[in-house]
XYZ file of C-alpha atoms in Angstrom:
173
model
C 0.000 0.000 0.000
C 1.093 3.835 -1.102
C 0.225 6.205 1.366
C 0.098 9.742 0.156
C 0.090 13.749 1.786
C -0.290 16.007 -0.547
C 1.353 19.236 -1.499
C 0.279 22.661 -2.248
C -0.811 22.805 -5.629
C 0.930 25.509 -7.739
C 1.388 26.227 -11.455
C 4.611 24.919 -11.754
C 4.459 21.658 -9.888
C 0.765 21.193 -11.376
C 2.625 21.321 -15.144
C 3.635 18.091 -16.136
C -0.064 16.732 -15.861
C -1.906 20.399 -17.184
C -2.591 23.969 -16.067
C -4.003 25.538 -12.537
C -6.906 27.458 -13.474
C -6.689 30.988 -11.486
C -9.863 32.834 -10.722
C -10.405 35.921 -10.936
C -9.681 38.097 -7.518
C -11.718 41.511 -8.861
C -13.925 42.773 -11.929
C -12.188 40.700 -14.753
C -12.638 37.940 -17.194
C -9.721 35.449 -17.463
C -10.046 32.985 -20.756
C -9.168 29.520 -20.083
C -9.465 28.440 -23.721
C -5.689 27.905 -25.109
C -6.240 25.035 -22.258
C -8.413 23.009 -24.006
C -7.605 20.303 -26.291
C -9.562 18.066 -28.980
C -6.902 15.621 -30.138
C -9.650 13.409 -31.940
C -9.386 13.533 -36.032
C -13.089 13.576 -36.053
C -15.293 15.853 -34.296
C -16.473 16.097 -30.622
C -18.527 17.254 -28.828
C -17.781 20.005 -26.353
C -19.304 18.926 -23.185
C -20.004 21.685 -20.368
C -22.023 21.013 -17.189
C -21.678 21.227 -13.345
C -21.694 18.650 -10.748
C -22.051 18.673 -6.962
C -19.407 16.120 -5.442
C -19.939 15.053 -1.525
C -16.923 15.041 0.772
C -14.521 12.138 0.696
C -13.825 10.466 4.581
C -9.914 10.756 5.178
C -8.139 8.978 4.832
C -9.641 7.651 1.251
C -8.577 4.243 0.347
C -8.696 3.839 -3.702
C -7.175 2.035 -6.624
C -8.795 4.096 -9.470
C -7.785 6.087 -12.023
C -9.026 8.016 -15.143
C -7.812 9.499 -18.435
C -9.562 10.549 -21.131
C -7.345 10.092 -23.887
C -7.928 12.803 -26.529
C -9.538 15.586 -24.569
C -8.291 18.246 -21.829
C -10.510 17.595 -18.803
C -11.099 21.021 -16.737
C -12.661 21.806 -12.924
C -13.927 25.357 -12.583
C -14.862 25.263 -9.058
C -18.216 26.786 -8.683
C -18.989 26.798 -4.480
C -15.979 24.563 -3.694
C -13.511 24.262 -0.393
C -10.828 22.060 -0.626
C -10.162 19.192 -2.878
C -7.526 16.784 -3.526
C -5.875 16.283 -7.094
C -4.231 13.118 -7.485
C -2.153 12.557 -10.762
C 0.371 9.692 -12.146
C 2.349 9.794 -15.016
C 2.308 7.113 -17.771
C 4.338 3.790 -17.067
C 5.587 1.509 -19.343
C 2.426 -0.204 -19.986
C 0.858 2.518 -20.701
C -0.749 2.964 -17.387
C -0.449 4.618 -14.594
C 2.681 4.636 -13.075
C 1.338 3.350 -8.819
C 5.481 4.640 -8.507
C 4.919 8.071 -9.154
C 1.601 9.196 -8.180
C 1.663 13.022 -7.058
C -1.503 14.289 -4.368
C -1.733 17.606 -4.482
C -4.271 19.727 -2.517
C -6.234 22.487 -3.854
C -7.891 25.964 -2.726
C -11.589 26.657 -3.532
C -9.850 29.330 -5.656
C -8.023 26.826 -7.782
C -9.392 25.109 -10.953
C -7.450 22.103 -12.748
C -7.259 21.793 -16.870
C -6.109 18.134 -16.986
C -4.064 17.705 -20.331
C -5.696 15.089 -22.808
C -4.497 11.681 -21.909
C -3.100 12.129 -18.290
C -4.204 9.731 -15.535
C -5.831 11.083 -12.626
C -8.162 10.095 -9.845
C -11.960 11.428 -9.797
C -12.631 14.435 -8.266
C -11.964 14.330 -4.235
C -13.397 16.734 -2.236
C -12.552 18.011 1.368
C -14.867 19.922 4.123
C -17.825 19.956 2.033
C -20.003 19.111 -0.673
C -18.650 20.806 -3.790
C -20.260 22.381 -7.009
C -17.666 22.354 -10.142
C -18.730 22.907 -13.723
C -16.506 20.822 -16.398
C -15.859 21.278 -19.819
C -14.522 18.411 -21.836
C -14.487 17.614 -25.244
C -16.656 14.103 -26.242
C -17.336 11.972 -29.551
C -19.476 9.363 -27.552
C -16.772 6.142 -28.470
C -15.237 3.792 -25.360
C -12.003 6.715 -25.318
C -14.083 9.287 -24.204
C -13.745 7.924 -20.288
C -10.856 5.006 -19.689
C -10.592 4.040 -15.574
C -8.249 1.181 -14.451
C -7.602 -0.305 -11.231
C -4.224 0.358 -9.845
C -2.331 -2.660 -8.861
C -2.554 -1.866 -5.311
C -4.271 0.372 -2.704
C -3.238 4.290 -2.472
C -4.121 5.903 0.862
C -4.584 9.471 0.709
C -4.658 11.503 3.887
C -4.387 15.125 4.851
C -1.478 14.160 6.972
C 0.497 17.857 7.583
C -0.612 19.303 4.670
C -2.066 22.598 6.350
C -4.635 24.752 4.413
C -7.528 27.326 6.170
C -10.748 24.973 6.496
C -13.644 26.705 4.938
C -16.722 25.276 7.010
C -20.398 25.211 5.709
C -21.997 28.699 4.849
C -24.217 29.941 7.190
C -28.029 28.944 6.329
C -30.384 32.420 5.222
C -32.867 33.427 7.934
């Protein structure tokens, strides 16, 4: 078994597997689109919708991992905390290399662009449930969504990774 802490997640760090997505911190708009990649010959679909992910229990036992093998993947998180990114480059096989996973953990600030074709565990969030819209590119064929089984467990916990706790808002009166 692999036990993982994560680390901050940063541009640079984040870079071998895609791009941090910034928000913006005053009156702006920030394009995201140079990001996105359709590596299909064919035409796809672009596919845009939002999700709301419950909280993961820590530590999270898991052996599963995703690509999607011809189109960017990105996160814009909508009413988000914290949430965990967990990436692996390719092995030899073509899978994901269980030797070099990174866990990375992410602001409710921070959006991920997963590159086309990197391996990376579903969304994980911390604190509370989580709203994120994605945008993805799809043709409807079996490469659209690929998820394997890692050949053993991965534990992530929160370990000493240190980042403020945003708690539930406050219900309207």
């Amino acid at each position: 078994m692999t036990v993982l802490t994560p680390i901050p997640l940063t541009a640079d760090a984040f870079a071998p597997y895609g791009h941090v997505l910034a928000l913006p911190t005053g009156p702006s708009r920030v394009d995201y689109s140079a990001f996105s990649q359709n590596l299909r010959g064919a035409a796809a679909q672009v596919c845009f919708r939002t999700s709301m992910t419950m909280p993961s229990p820590m530590p999270l036992v898991t052996r599963t991992m995703e690509r999607h093998e011809f189109s960017s993947q990105a996160f814009l998180p909508v009413d988000v905390a914290r949430y965990l990114v967990l990436v692996a480059p390719h092995g030899e096989d073509g899978r994901p290399d269980p030797e070099q996973l990174t866990l990375f953990l992410a602001k409710g600030d921070q959006g991920v662009s997963y590159n086309a074709n990197v391996w990376h565990h579903p969304m994980t969030v911390l604190d509370r449930p989580a709203v994120f819209a994605t945008v993805m590119f799809l043709d409807g064929g079996e490469k659209d969504e690929e998820f394997v089984d890692l050949p053993h467990d991965v534990t992530m916990t929160l370990g000493r990774a240190r980042m403020p706790r945003v708690m539930l808002k406050p219900e309207p009166l």
